[in-house]
Coordinates of C-alpha atoms in Angstrom, one line a residue:
Chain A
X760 CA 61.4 114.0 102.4
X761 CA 60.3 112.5 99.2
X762 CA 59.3 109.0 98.4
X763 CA 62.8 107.5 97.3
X764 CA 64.5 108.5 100.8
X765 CA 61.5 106.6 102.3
X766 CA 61.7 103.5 100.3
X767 CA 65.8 103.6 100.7
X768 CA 65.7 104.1 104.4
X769 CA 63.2 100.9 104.5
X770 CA 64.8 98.8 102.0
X771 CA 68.1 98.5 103.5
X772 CA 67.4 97.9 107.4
X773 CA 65.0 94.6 105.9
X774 CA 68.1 93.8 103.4
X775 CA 70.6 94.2 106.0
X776 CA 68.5 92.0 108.7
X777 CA 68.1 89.6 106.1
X778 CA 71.6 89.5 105.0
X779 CA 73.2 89.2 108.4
X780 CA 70.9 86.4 109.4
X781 CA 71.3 84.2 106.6
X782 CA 75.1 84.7 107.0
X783 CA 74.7 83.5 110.0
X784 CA 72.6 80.7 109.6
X785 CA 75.3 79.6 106.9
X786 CA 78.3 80.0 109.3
X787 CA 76.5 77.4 111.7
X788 CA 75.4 75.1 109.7
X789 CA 78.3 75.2 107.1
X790 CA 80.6 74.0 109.9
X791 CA 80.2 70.8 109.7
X792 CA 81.0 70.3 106.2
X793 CA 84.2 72.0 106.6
X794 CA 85.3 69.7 109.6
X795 CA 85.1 67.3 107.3
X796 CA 86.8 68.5 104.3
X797 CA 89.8 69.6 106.5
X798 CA 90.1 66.1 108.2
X799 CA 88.7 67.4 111.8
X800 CA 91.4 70.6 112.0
X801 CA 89.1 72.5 114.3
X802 CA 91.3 75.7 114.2
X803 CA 91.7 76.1 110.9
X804 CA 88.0 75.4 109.9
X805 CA 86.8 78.0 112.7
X806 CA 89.6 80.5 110.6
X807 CA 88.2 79.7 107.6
X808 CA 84.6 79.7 108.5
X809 CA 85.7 83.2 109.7
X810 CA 86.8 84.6 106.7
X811 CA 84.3 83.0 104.2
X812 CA 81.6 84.7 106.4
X813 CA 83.3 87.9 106.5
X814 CA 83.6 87.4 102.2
X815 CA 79.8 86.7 102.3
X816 CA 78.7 89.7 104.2
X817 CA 80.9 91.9 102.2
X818 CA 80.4 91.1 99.1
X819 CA 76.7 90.6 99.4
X820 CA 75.9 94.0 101.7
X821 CA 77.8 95.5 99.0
X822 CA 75.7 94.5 96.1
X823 CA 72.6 95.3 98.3
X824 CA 73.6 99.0 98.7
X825 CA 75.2 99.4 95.6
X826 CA 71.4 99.0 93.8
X827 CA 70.0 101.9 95.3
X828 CA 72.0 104.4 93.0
X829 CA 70.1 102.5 90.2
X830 CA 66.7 103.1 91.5
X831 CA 63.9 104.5 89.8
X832 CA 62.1 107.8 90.1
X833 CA 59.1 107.3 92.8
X834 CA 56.0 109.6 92.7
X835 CA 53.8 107.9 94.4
X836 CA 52.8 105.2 97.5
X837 CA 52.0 102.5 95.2
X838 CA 54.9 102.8 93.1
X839 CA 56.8 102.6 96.3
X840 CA 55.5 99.5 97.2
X841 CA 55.6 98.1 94.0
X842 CA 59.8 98.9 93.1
X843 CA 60.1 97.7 96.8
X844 CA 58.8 94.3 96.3
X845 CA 60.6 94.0 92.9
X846 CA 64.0 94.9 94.1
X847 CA 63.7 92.8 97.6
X848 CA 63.0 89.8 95.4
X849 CA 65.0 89.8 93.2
X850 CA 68.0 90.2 95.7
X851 CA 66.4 87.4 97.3
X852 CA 66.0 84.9 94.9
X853 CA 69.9 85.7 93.6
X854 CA 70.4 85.1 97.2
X855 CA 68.6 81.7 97.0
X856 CA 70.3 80.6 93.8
X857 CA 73.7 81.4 95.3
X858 CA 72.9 79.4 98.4
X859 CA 71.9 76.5 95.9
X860 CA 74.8 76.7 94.1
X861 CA 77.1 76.4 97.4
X862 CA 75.3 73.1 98.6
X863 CA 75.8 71.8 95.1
X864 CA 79.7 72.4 95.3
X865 CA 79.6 71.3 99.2
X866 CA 78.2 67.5 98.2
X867 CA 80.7 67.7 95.1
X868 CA 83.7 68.0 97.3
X869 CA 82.6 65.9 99.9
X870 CA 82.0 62.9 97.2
X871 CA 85.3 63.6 95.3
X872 CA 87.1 63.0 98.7
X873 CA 85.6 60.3 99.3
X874 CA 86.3 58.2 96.4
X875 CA 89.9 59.8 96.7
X876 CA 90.0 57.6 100.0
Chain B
X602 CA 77.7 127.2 99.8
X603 CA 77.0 125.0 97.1
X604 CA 79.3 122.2 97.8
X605 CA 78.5 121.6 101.2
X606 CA 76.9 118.7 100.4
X607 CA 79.7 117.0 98.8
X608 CA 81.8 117.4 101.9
X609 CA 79.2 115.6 103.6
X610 CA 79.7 112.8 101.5
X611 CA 83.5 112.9 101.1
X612 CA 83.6 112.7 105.5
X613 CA 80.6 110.2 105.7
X614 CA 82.7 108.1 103.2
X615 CA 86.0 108.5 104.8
X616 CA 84.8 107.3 107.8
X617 CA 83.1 104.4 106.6
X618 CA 85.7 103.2 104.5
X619 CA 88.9 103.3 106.0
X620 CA 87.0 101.8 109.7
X621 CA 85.9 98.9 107.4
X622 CA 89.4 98.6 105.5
X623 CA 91.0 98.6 109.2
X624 CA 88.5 96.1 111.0
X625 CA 88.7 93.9 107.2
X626 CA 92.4 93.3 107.2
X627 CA 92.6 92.8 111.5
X628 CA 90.2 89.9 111.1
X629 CA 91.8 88.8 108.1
X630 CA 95.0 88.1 109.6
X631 CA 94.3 87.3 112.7
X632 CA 92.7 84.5 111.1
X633 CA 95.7 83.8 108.6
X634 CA 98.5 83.4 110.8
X635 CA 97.5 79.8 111.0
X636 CA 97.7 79.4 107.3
X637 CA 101.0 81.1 107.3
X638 CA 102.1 79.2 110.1
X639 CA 101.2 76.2 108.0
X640 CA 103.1 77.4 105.0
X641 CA 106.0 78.2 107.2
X642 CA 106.4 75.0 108.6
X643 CA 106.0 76.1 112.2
X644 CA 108.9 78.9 112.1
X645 CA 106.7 81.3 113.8
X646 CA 109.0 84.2 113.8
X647 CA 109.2 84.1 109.8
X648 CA 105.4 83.3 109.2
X649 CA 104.2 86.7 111.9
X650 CA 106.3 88.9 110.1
X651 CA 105.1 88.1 106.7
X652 CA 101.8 88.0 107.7
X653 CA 102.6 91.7 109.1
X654 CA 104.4 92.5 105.8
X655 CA 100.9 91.7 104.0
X656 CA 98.6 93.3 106.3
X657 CA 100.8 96.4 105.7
X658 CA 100.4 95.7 101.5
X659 CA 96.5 94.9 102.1
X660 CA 96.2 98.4 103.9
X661 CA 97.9 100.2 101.0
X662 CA 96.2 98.9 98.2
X663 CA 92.6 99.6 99.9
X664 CA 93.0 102.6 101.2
X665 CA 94.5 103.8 98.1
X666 CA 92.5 102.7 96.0
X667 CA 89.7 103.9 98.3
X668 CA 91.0 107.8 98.1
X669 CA 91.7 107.6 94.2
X670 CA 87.6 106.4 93.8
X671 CA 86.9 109.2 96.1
X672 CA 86.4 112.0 93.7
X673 CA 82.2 113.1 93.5
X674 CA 81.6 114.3 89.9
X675 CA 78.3 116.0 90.0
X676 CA 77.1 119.0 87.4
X677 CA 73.7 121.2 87.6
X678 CA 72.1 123.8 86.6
X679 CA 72.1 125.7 89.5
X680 CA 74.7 123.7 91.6
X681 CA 72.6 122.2 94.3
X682 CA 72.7 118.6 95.5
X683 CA 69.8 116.7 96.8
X684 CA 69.5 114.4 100.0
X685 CA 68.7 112.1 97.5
X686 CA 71.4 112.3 94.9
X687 CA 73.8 112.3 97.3
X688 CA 72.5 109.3 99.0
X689 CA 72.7 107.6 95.6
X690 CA 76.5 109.0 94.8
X691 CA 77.3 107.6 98.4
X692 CA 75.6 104.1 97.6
X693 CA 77.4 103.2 94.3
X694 CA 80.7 104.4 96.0
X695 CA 80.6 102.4 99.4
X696 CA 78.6 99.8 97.2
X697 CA 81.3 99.6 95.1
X698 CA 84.0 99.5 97.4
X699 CA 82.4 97.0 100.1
X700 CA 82.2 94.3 96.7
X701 CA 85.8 95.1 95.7
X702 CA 87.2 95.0 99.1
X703 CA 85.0 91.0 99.4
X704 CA 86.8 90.1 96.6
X705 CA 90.4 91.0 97.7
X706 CA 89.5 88.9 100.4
X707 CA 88.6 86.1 98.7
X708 CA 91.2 86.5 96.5
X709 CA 93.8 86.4 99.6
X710 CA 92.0 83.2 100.8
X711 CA 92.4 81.9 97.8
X712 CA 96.3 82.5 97.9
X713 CA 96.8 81.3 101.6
X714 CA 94.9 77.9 100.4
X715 CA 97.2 77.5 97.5
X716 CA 100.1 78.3 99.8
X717 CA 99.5 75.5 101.5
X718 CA 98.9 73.2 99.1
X719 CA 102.3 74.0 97.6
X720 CA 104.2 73.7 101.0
X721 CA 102.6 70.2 102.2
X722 CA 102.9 68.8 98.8
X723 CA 106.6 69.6 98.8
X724 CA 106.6 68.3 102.5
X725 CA 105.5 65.3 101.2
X726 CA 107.4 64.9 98.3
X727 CA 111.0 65.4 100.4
X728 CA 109.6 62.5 102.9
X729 CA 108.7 60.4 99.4
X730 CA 112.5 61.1 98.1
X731 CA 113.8 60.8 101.8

């Protein structure tokens, strides 16, 4: 076994965990605004909730795995640590700016609707 | 044999891909038939069988395209495959397909929502006229 299968086979059970957690976190809190973009239609929001999740995780677990056929050669335990880091954060903070960039849209819509009233 | 390897890969790819394509579209229009019934106006019996007619469409077009990505294109000297290259191969494959298979979703949300936007604004302009 040489060092990249080690840093793959820890890399993606932290980005998975991550992933999944924050999707959920999203899908629980997101609810709320969506009730009150769709006027209280609890069935639909709960269908659409569904689906944006399911969007989310695909999309994102797919960028996550998809960087490990661009890794770089590893020849040594500090240079595992060191690409490990890198990539994590960087997937991270994309994560972060994404997540950013949803709450702007979020308060957007809910302030256009509201001076549509 | 030197191509065991890729058969590994071709079966742990099949696998993956076509459970995901399946579970993808089943939660996908489970969840749309209430747009669709929307759209429809409340016929039911029109709005489940088109949502049946695109759940047959969205299998097609992801499991096709899924088979005609399949193909592992891998040259070396002396024809052996590492664990590690293979993991890699696999990776940007199912990476690839998980991120093209979120956007066909988002794509058919995106349709559904504009589907209904079209029906209740004509709803609402027949009740204007009416």
């Amino acid at each position: 076994m040489n060092y990249n299968l080690i840093t793959y086979s820890i890399y993606l059970p932290i980005i998975i965990c991550v992933m999944i957690k924050i999707g959920w976190l999203f899908y629980k809190n997101g609810e709320i605004f969506l009730l009150n973009l769709f006027q209280n239609n609890t069935e639909l929001v709960k269908s659409i909730n569904n689906l944006l999740l399911i969007g989310y995780y695909l999309t994102n677990i797919g960028c996550a795995i998809i960087t490990i056929s661009y890794w770089e050669q590893i020849d040594s335990m500090l240079e595992l640590l060191n690409s490990l880091s890198l990539t994590l954060g960087k997937i991270i903070m994309l994560l972060a700016l994404m997540h950013y960039n949803n709450i702007f849209w979020l308060k957007h819509l809910n302030k256009s609707k509201l001076l549509n009233q | 044999m030197e191509n065991s390897k890729i058969i590994i890969g071709y079966i742990i790819y099949l696998t993956i891909v076509i459970f995901l394509t399946i579970y993808i579209s089943k939660m996908l229009f489970k969840n749309g038939k209430l747009f669709m019934i929307d759209i429809f106006k409340g016929k039911e019996d029109i709005a489940l069988a088109t949502n049946k007619l695109f759940e047959i469409g969205f299998y097609l077009i992801n499991i096709g395209f899924a088979l005609y990505i399949m193909e592992i294109y891998y040259f070396n000297r002396n024809n052996q495959m590492s664990y590690q290259t293979l993991m890699e191969i696999l990776s940007k494959k199912i990476g690839g397909f998980t991120i093209y298979l979120g956007i066909m979703l988002f794509l058919n949300l995106f349709l559904f929502f504009r589907g209904r936007k079209k029906s209740r604004r004509f709803t609402t302009q027949t009740t204007k006229v009416l």
